[in-house]
Amino acid sequence: MAEALVLPELGFGTANVGNLLGVLPDEQAHAVLDAAWEAGIRYFDTAPHYGLGLAERRLGAFLRSKPRGDYVVSTKAGRLLVPDRDWDGESLDLGDAYHVPASTRRQWDFTPDGVRRSLDESLERMGLDDVDLLYLHDPEGSGDATAAIASGAEGLHALKAEGRIAATGLGSMTTRSLELGAEAWLDVLMVAGRLTLADQPALARVVPLCAVNGTRIVAASVFNSGVLATDDPGEDALYQYGSVPPEVLEKVRRIRAVCRSFGVSLPAAALQYPRRFTPVACVVTGTGDPDQLRQNVAHATVTIPEALWDALAQEGLIP
């Protein structure tokens, strides 16, 4: 495994920097990246998918002003960006919730050549010479996760053998894809929204496989898109990028009540919960708000009594 790559305990994900769910002006995108850096964050994750390359371009412009040895950066492969000849000159990429011109479209490609091309194009967009970690991104979306992971992993292992990346990975919200990634001896799994205070399907097989194989986990979407991000989750809260189901909201409010009895905020508990599992090396959060970023960093460092986790387990709210 990639022992040489050190993953900081807290990282920043750049989906919002790619105009996820709304337009983020250039100056605010820079401000949130700067806030992350000033708060001590040194791991930054991005993807071609995020805003059809916008997040990569913005992140690269920011990181080019920093010493290369001072940060870890990852991007993803599996979706190539190709010109959309049918674009009308006005429409936005709202089908994927990104407020950017839909002048390009995503094309699934997990072949070894496609993975290599994706890395080359990402580096060109970012203006960087290399990335530390390359993930296969949502392979289940290609229609055949097994085949996509097999061919994609071949491409990743070749890039690592050539010294072009320090570590191989896979990122997904689908537990079966994550299991296949662990079985393919990838170095890191980005577990998105499947190892959270509200939802833990990754505990069944993904976490045990990682523990056996020595695969490290980066926990992402730990707020489940928003329902765990505030101490006052309402019916308008987001859950997995959609409306929160009533039963999930009820469970989250019960978790909040237990947290309050210990004087702990719900977002702090949500940020720290995944770190309780040995394979989890890092938690990644994302936001377009510098103040929220600084609050997340504070939440990640507060002391949480062990009795809180015991109480949640006794109430049947976590395993």
mmCIF file of C-alpha atoms in Angstrom, residues 127-288:
data_model
loop_
_atom_site.group_PDB
_atom_site.id
_atom_site.type_symbol
_atom_site.label_atom_id
_atom_site.label_comp_id
_atom_site.label_asym_id
_atom_site.label_seq_id
_atom_site.Cartn_x
_atom_site.Cartn_y
_atom_site.Cartn_z
ATOM 1 C CA GLY A 127 -1.803 23.840 -14.209
ATOM 2 C CA LEU A 128 -0.010 21.373 -11.922
ATOM 3 C CA ASP A 129 2.705 18.869 -12.739
ATOM 4 C CA ASP A 130 1.214 16.047 -10.680
ATOM 5 C CA VAL A 131 -1.376 14.942 -8.145
ATOM 6 C CA ASP A 132 -0.732 12.673 -5.185
ATOM 7 C CA LEU A 133 -3.834 10.505 -5.378
ATOM 8 C CA LEU A 134 -6.126 9.547 -8.258
ATOM 9 C CA TYR A 135 -9.553 8.029 -7.569
ATOM 10 C CA LEU A 136 -11.875 6.149 -9.894
ATOM 11 C CA HIS A 137 -15.078 8.190 -9.646
ATOM 12 C CA ASP A 138 -18.545 6.611 -9.346
ATOM 13 C CA PRO A 139 -17.768 3.543 -11.515
ATOM 14 C CA GLU A 140 -21.314 2.252 -11.055
ATOM 15 C CA GLY A 141 -22.491 5.114 -13.256
ATOM 16 C CA SER A 142 -20.856 3.493 -16.274
ATOM 17 C CA GLY A 143 -23.377 0.664 -16.179
ATOM 18 C CA ASP A 144 -20.946 -2.109 -15.214
ATOM 19 C CA ALA A 145 -19.072 -1.332 -12.020
ATOM 20 C CA THR A 146 -17.185 -4.634 -12.008
ATOM 21 C CA ALA A 147 -15.718 -4.115 -15.468
ATOM 22 C CA ALA A 148 -15.082 -0.414 -14.867
ATOM 23 C CA ILE A 149 -13.174 -1.058 -11.649
ATOM 24 C CA ALA A 150 -11.144 -3.894 -13.146
ATOM 25 C CA SER A 151 -9.979 -1.817 -16.122
ATOM 26 C CA GLY A 152 -9.722 1.412 -14.143
ATOM 27 C CA ALA A 153 -7.629 -0.236 -11.433
ATOM 28 C CA GLU A 154 -5.281 -1.541 -14.118
ATOM 29 C CA GLY A 155 -4.787 2.024 -15.300
ATOM 30 C CA LEU A 156 -4.239 3.337 -11.784
ATOM 31 C CA HIS A 157 -1.705 0.672 -10.886
ATOM 32 C CA ALA A 158 0.235 1.437 -14.070
ATOM 33 C CA LEU A 159 0.326 5.156 -13.275
ATOM 34 C CA LYS A 160 1.552 4.406 -9.771
ATOM 35 C CA ALA A 161 4.234 2.055 -11.051
ATOM 36 C CA GLU A 162 5.444 4.832 -13.340
ATOM 37 C CA GLY A 163 5.643 7.221 -10.382
ATOM 38 C CA ARG A 164 3.000 9.557 -11.768
ATOM 39 C CA ILE A 165 0.789 9.179 -8.692
ATOM 40 C CA ALA A 166 1.665 8.178 -5.141
ATOM 41 C CA ALA A 167 -1.596 6.373 -4.392
ATOM 42 C CA THR A 168 -4.577 4.762 -6.111
ATOM 43 C CA GLY A 169 -8.172 5.128 -5.043
ATOM 44 C CA LEU A 170 -11.891 4.862 -5.678
ATOM 45 C CA GLY A 171 -14.661 7.212 -4.604
ATOM 46 C CA SER A 172 -18.336 6.307 -4.536
ATOM 47 C CA MET A 173 -21.621 6.501 -2.652
ATOM 48 C CA THR A 174 -22.329 2.860 -3.574
ATOM 49 C CA THR A 175 -21.125 0.241 -1.115
ATOM 50 C CA ARG A 176 -20.740 -2.489 -3.756
ATOM 51 C CA SER A 177 -18.349 -0.323 -5.772
ATOM 52 C CA LEU A 178 -16.411 0.429 -2.599
ATOM 53 C CA GLU A 179 -16.169 -3.271 -1.792
ATOM 54 C CA LEU A 180 -14.837 -3.975 -5.285
ATOM 55 C CA GLY A 181 -12.326 -1.161 -4.844
ATOM 56 C CA ALA A 182 -11.019 -2.723 -1.641
ATOM 57 C CA GLU A 183 -10.813 -6.105 -3.344
ATOM 58 C CA ALA A 184 -8.834 -4.515 -6.206
ATOM 59 C CA TRP A 185 -6.113 -3.548 -3.695
ATOM 60 C CA LEU A 186 -6.528 0.166 -4.198
ATOM 61 C CA ASP A 187 -4.786 2.285 -1.583
ATOM 62 C CA VAL A 188 -7.620 4.611 -0.561
ATOM 63 C CA LEU A 189 -11.410 4.549 -0.690
ATOM 64 C CA MET A 190 -13.393 7.770 -0.555
ATOM 65 C CA VAL A 191 -16.583 6.656 1.181
ATOM 66 C CA ALA A 192 -19.179 9.319 0.392
ATOM 67 C CA GLY A 193 -22.205 9.520 2.662
ATOM 68 C CA ARG A 194 -22.032 5.857 3.682
ATOM 69 C CA LEU A 195 -20.167 6.184 6.966
ATOM 70 C CA THR A 196 -21.966 8.990 8.741
ATOM 71 C CA LEU A 197 -23.696 9.605 12.029
ATOM 72 C CA ALA A 198 -27.040 9.067 10.276
ATOM 73 C CA ASP A 199 -26.175 6.273 7.849
ATOM 74 C CA GLN A 200 -23.541 3.517 8.135
ATOM 75 C CA PRO A 201 -23.986 0.860 5.410
ATOM 76 C CA ALA A 202 -20.209 0.844 4.883
ATOM 77 C CA LEU A 203 -19.807 -0.882 8.251
ATOM 78 C CA ALA A 204 -21.187 -4.166 6.923
ATOM 79 C CA ARG A 205 -18.353 -5.031 4.513
ATOM 80 C CA VAL A 206 -16.423 -1.995 3.336
ATOM 81 C CA VAL A 207 -14.788 -1.078 6.646
ATOM 82 C CA PRO A 208 -13.904 -4.705 7.540
ATOM 83 C CA LEU A 209 -12.398 -5.281 4.064
ATOM 84 C CA CYS A 210 -10.307 -2.143 4.421
ATOM 85 C CA ALA A 211 -9.137 -3.221 7.861
ATOM 86 C CA VAL A 212 -7.973 -6.575 6.481
ATOM 87 C CA ASN A 213 -6.394 -5.217 3.277
ATOM 88 C CA GLY A 214 -4.767 -2.153 4.807
ATOM 89 C CA THR A 215 -6.859 0.145 2.608
ATOM 90 C CA ARG A 216 -7.313 3.602 4.043
ATOM 91 C CA ILE A 217 -10.653 5.406 4.030
ATOM 92 C CA VAL A 218 -11.349 9.061 3.361
ATOM 93 C CA ALA A 219 -14.817 9.790 4.736
ATOM 94 C CA ALA A 220 -16.693 12.352 2.618
ATOM 95 C CA SER A 221 -20.226 13.790 2.676
ATOM 96 C CA VAL A 222 -20.206 13.296 6.445
ATOM 97 C CA PHE A 223 -23.121 15.719 6.764
ATOM 98 C CA ASN A 224 -25.191 13.671 4.267
ATOM 99 C CA SER A 225 -25.451 16.786 2.069
ATOM 100 C CA GLY A 226 -26.723 19.007 4.876
ATOM 101 C CA VAL A 227 -29.057 17.341 7.361
ATOM 102 C CA LEU A 228 -26.181 16.872 9.848
ATOM 103 C CA ALA A 229 -24.557 20.237 9.164
ATOM 104 C CA THR A 230 -26.651 22.283 11.583
ATOM 105 C CA ASP A 231 -27.933 22.007 15.130
ATOM 106 C CA ASP A 232 -31.435 22.785 13.894
ATOM 107 C CA PRO A 233 -32.188 20.466 10.944
ATOM 108 C CA GLY A 234 -35.565 21.251 9.404
ATOM 109 C CA GLU A 235 -37.862 19.661 6.870
ATOM 110 C CA ASP A 236 -36.125 21.667 4.137
ATOM 111 C CA ALA A 237 -32.741 20.066 4.913
ATOM 112 C CA LEU A 238 -30.923 18.208 2.165
ATOM 113 C CA TYR A 239 -30.149 14.504 2.402
ATOM 114 C CA GLN A 240 -27.995 12.900 -0.305
ATOM 115 C CA TYR A 241 -28.642 15.944 -2.527
ATOM 116 C CA GLY A 242 -32.413 15.534 -2.231
ATOM 117 C CA SER A 243 -35.227 16.096 0.258
ATOM 118 C CA VAL A 244 -34.723 14.534 3.652
ATOM 119 C CA PRO A 245 -37.089 11.589 4.307
ATOM 120 C CA PRO A 246 -39.232 12.051 7.452
ATOM 121 C CA GLU A 247 -37.768 8.971 9.140
ATOM 122 C CA VAL A 248 -34.216 10.220 8.582
ATOM 123 C CA LEU A 249 -35.082 13.652 9.955
ATOM 124 C CA GLU A 250 -36.648 12.067 13.026
ATOM 125 C CA LYS A 251 -33.540 9.964 13.633
ATOM 126 C CA VAL A 252 -31.248 12.966 13.205
ATOM 127 C CA ARG A 253 -33.296 14.977 15.682
ATOM 128 C CA ARG A 254 -33.030 12.147 18.199
ATOM 129 C CA ILE A 255 -29.260 12.106 17.680
ATOM 130 C CA ARG A 256 -29.199 15.862 18.176
ATOM 131 C CA ALA A 257 -31.053 15.520 21.482
ATOM 132 C CA VAL A 258 -28.444 13.085 22.790
ATOM 133 C CA CYS A 259 -25.626 15.351 21.623
ATOM 134 C CA ARG A 260 -27.208 18.327 23.374
ATOM 135 C CA SER A 261 -27.415 16.393 26.634
ATOM 136 C CA PHE A 262 -23.613 16.188 26.493
ATOM 137 C CA GLY A 263 -23.142 19.794 25.385
ATOM 138 C CA VAL A 264 -21.890 18.723 21.941
ATOM 139 C CA SER A 265 -23.119 20.186 18.676
ATOM 140 C CA LEU A 266 -24.576 17.867 16.050
ATOM 141 C CA PRO A 267 -22.091 18.954 13.322
ATOM 142 C CA ALA A 268 -19.144 18.298 15.644
ATOM 143 C CA ALA A 269 -20.360 14.782 16.363
ATOM 144 C CA ALA A 270 -20.983 14.208 12.649
ATOM 145 C CA LEU A 271 -17.478 15.330 11.716
ATOM 146 C CA GLN A 272 -15.778 13.178 14.320
ATOM 147 C CA TYR A 273 -17.879 10.018 14.138
ATOM 148 C CA PRO A 274 -16.090 8.413 11.137
ATOM 149 C CA ARG A 275 -12.703 8.786 12.813
ATOM 150 C CA ARG A 276 -13.776 6.157 15.328
ATOM 151 C CA PHE A 277 -13.026 3.449 12.772
ATOM 152 C CA THR A 278 -9.389 2.418 12.349
ATOM 153 C CA PRO A 279 -9.225 2.462 8.505
ATOM 154 C CA VAL A 280 -10.461 6.077 8.393
ATOM 155 C CA ALA A 281 -7.443 8.299 7.857
ATOM 156 C CA CYS A 282 -9.154 11.527 6.855
ATOM 157 C CA VAL A 283 -12.492 13.337 6.818
ATOM 158 C CA VAL A 284 -13.225 15.653 3.890
ATOM 159 C CA THR A 285 -15.811 18.419 4.036
ATOM 160 C CA GLY A 286 -16.814 21.041 1.511
ATOM 161 C CA THR A 287 -18.513 24.422 1.579
ATOM 162 C CA GLY A 288 -18.652 27.656 -0.346
#
